[in-house]
Coordinates of C-alpha atoms in Angstrom, one line a residue:
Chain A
X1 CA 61.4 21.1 7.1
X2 CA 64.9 20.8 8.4
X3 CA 64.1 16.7 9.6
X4 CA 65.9 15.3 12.2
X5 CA 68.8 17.8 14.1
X6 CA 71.2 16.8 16.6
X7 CA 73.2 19.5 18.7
X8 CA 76.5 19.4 19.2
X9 CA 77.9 17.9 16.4
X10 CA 81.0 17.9 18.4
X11 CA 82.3 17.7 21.6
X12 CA 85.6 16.8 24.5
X13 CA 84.7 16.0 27.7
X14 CA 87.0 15.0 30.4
X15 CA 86.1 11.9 32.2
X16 CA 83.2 11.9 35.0
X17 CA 81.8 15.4 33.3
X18 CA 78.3 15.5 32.5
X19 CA 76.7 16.2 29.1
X20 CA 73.3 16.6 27.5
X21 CA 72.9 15.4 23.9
X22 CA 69.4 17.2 22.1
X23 CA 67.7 15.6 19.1
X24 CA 64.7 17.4 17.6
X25 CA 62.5 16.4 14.8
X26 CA 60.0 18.1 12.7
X27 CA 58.0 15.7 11.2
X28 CA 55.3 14.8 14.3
X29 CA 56.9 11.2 14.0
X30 CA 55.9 9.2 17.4
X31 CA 59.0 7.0 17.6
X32 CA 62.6 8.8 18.5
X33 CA 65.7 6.9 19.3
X34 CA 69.5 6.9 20.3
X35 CA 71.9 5.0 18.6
X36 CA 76.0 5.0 19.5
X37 CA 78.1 3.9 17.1
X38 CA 82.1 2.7 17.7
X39 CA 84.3 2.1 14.5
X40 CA 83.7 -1.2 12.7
X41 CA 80.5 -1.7 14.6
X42 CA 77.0 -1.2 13.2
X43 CA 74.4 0.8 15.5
X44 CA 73.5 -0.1 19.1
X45 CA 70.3 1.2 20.6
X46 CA 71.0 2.9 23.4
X47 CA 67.1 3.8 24.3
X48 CA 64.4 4.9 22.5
X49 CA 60.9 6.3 22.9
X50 CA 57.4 5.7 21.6
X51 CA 55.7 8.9 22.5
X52 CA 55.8 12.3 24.5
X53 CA 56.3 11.3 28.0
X54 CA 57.6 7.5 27.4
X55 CA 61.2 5.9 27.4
X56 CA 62.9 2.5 27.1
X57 CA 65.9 0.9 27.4
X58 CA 67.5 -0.1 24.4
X59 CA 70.3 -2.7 23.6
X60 CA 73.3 -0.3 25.7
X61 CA 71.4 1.4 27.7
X62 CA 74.0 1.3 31.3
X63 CA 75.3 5.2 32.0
X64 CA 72.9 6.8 29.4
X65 CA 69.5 8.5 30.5
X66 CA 66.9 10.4 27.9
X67 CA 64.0 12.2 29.1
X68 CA 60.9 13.2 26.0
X69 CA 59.4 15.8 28.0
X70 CA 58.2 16.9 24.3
X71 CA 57.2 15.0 21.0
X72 CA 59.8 16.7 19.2
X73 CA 62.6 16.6 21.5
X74 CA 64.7 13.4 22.9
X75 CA 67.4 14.3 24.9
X76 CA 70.3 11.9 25.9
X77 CA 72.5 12.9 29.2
X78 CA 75.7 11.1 30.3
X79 CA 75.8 11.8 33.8
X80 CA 79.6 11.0 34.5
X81 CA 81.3 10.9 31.4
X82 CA 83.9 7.4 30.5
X83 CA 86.2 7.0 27.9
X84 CA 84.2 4.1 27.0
X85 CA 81.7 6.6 26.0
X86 CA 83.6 7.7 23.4
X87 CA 81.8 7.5 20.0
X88 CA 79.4 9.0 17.5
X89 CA 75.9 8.8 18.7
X90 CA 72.8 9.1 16.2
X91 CA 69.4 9.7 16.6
X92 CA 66.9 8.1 15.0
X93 CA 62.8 9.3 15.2
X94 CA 60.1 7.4 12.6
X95 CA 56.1 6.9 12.3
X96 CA 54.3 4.4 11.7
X97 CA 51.4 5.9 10.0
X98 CA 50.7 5.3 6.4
X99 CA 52.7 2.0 7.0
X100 CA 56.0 3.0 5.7
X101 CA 57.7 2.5 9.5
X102 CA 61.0 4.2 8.0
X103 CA 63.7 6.1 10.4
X104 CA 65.2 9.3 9.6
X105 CA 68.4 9.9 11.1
X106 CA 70.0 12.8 12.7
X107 CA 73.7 13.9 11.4
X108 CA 75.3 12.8 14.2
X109 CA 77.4 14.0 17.2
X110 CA 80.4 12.6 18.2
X111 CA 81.9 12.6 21.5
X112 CA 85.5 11.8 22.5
X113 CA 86.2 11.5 26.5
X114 CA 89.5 12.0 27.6
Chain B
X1 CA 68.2 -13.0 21.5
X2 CA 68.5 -11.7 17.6
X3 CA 71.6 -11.6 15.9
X4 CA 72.2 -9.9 12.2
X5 CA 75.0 -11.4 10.7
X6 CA 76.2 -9.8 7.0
X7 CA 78.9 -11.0 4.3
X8 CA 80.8 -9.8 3.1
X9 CA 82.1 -7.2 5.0
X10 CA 84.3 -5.8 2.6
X11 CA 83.5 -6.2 -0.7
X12 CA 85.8 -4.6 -3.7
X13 CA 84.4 -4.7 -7.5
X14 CA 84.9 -3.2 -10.5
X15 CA 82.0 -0.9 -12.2
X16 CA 79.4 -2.9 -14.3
X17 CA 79.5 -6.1 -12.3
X18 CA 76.7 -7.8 -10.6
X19 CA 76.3 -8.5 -6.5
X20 CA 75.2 -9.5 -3.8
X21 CA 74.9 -8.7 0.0
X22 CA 73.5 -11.2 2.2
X23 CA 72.1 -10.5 6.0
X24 CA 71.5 -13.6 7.9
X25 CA 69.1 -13.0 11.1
X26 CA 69.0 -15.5 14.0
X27 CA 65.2 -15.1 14.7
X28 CA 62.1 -14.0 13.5
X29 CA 61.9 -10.6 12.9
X30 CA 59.1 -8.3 12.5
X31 CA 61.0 -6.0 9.5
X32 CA 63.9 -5.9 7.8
X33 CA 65.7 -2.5 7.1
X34 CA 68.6 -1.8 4.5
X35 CA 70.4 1.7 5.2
X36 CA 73.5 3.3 3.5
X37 CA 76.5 5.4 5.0
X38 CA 79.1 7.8 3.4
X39 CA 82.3 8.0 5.3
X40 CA 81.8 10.6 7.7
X41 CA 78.1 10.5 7.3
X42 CA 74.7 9.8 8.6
X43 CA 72.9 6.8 7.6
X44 CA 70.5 7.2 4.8
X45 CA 67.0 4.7 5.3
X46 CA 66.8 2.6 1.6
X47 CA 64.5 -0.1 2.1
X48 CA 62.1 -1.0 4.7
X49 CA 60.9 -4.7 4.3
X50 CA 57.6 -6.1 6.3
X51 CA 56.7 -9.4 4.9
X52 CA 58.2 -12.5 3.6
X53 CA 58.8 -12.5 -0.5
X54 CA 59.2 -8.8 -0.4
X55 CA 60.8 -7.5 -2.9
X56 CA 61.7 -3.5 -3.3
X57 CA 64.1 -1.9 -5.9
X58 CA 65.4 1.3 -6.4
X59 CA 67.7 2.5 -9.2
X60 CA 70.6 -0.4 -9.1
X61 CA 69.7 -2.1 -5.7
X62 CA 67.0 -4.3 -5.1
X63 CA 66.3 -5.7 -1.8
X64 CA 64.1 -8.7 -1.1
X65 CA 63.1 -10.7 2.3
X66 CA 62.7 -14.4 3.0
X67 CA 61.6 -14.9 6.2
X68 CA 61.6 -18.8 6.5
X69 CA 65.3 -18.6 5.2
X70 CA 65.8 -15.7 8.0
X71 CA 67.6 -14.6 4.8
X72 CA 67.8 -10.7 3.4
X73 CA 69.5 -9.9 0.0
X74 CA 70.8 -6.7 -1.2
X75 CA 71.5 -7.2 -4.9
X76 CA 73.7 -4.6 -7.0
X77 CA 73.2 -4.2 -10.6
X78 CA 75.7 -3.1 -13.2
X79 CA 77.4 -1.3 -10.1
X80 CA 78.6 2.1 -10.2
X81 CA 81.1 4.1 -8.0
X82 CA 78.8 6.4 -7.0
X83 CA 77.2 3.4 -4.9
X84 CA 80.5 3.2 -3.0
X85 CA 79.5 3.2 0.7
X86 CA 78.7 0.6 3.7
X87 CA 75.4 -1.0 3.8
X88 CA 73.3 -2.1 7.3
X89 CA 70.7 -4.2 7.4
X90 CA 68.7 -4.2 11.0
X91 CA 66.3 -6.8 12.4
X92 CA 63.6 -6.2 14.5
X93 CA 62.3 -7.4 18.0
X94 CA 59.4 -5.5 20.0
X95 CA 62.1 -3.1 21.9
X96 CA 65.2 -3.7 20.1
X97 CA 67.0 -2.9 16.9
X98 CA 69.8 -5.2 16.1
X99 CA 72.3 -3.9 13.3
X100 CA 74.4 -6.3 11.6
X101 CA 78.1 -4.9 11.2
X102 CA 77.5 -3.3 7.4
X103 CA 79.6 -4.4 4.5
X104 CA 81.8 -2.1 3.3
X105 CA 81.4 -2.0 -0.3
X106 CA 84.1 0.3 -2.8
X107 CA 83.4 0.1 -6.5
X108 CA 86.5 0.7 -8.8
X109 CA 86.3 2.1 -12.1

């Protein structure tokens, strides 16, 4: 049961390349989500999803797109990199079931755009 | 629009002593989640809180919710360096997550 795993961990772009971040999750959770996160900040949705097929826009969502073609899988795609973008982005899946509405995070990835 | 406002947001205290974290949230949230992060690390889920007058412990920390207050307490008990780390609490709206900035917290011995 590895949990929630994020791939790359790390990795340089050069501004206006394109990139595809994948999360995948082992635990059949419904919910999956992308967060960024810039030094002395706390997390920022970028979007999120609430099952195989669905996606929303979160609280950052401008230059981002995800796609949840499968339950397990949420990918996030900048589709012409900024150095704005620059920062660690986490994803995030949970479930609701038996109540405990809890989110497991991913280890992170963090992107630097030059 | 919710906003998540913590204090401190650095907070430096020797080993044994009591504290307290407070998150301040600007309007009604459905839960209340506190999360810990290692430098360099993921964040780590600690307490999920639903209702008002919740109350959750684990180990030295104990959270607890007060929704007519719009008030969430993270309170550290005979503190040990080990529970050097920054702590998030996150509010939450039907499509949104807001995280409140986390409060650095380092424990000296």
């Amino acid at each position: 049961n590895a949990g929630v795993t994020q791939t790359p961990k790390f990795r340089v772009l050069k501004t206006g390349q394109s990139m595809t971040l994948l999360c995948a999750q082992d635990m059949n959770h419904e919910y999956m989500y992308w967060y960024r996160q810039d030094p002395g900040m706390g997390l920022r949705l970028i979007h999120y999803s609430v099952g195989e097929g669905t996606t929303a826009k979160g609280e950052v969502p401008d230059g981002y797109n995800v796609s949840r073609l499968k339950k397990q899988n949420f990918l996030l795609g900048l589709e012409s990199a900024a150095p704005s973008q620059t920062s660690v982005y986490f994803c995030a899946s949970s479930s609701t079931r038996g109540g405990k509405d809890e989110q497991y995070f991913g280890p992170g990835t963090r992107l630097t755009v030059t | 629009e919710l906003k998540v406002e913590q204090n401190p947001l650095f907070l430096s205290m020797q080993e044994g002593k009591n504290y307290t974290i407070y998150c301040n949230y600007s309007t009604t949230s459905d839960r209340l989640y506190w999360y810990r992060q290692d430098p360099g690390k993921s964040l780590e889920s600690l307490f999920v809180l639903l209702s008002n007058g919740a109350v959750k412990q684990e180990g030295r920390l104990m959270a607890s919710l007060d929704t007519k207050a719009r008030l969430s307490t993270l309170h550290i008990t005979a503190a040990v360096h080990d529970l050097s780390a920054t702590y998030f609490c996150a509010g939450v709206l039907p499509g949104k997550i807001i995280f409140g900035k986390g409060t650095r917290l380092h424990i000296l011995p």
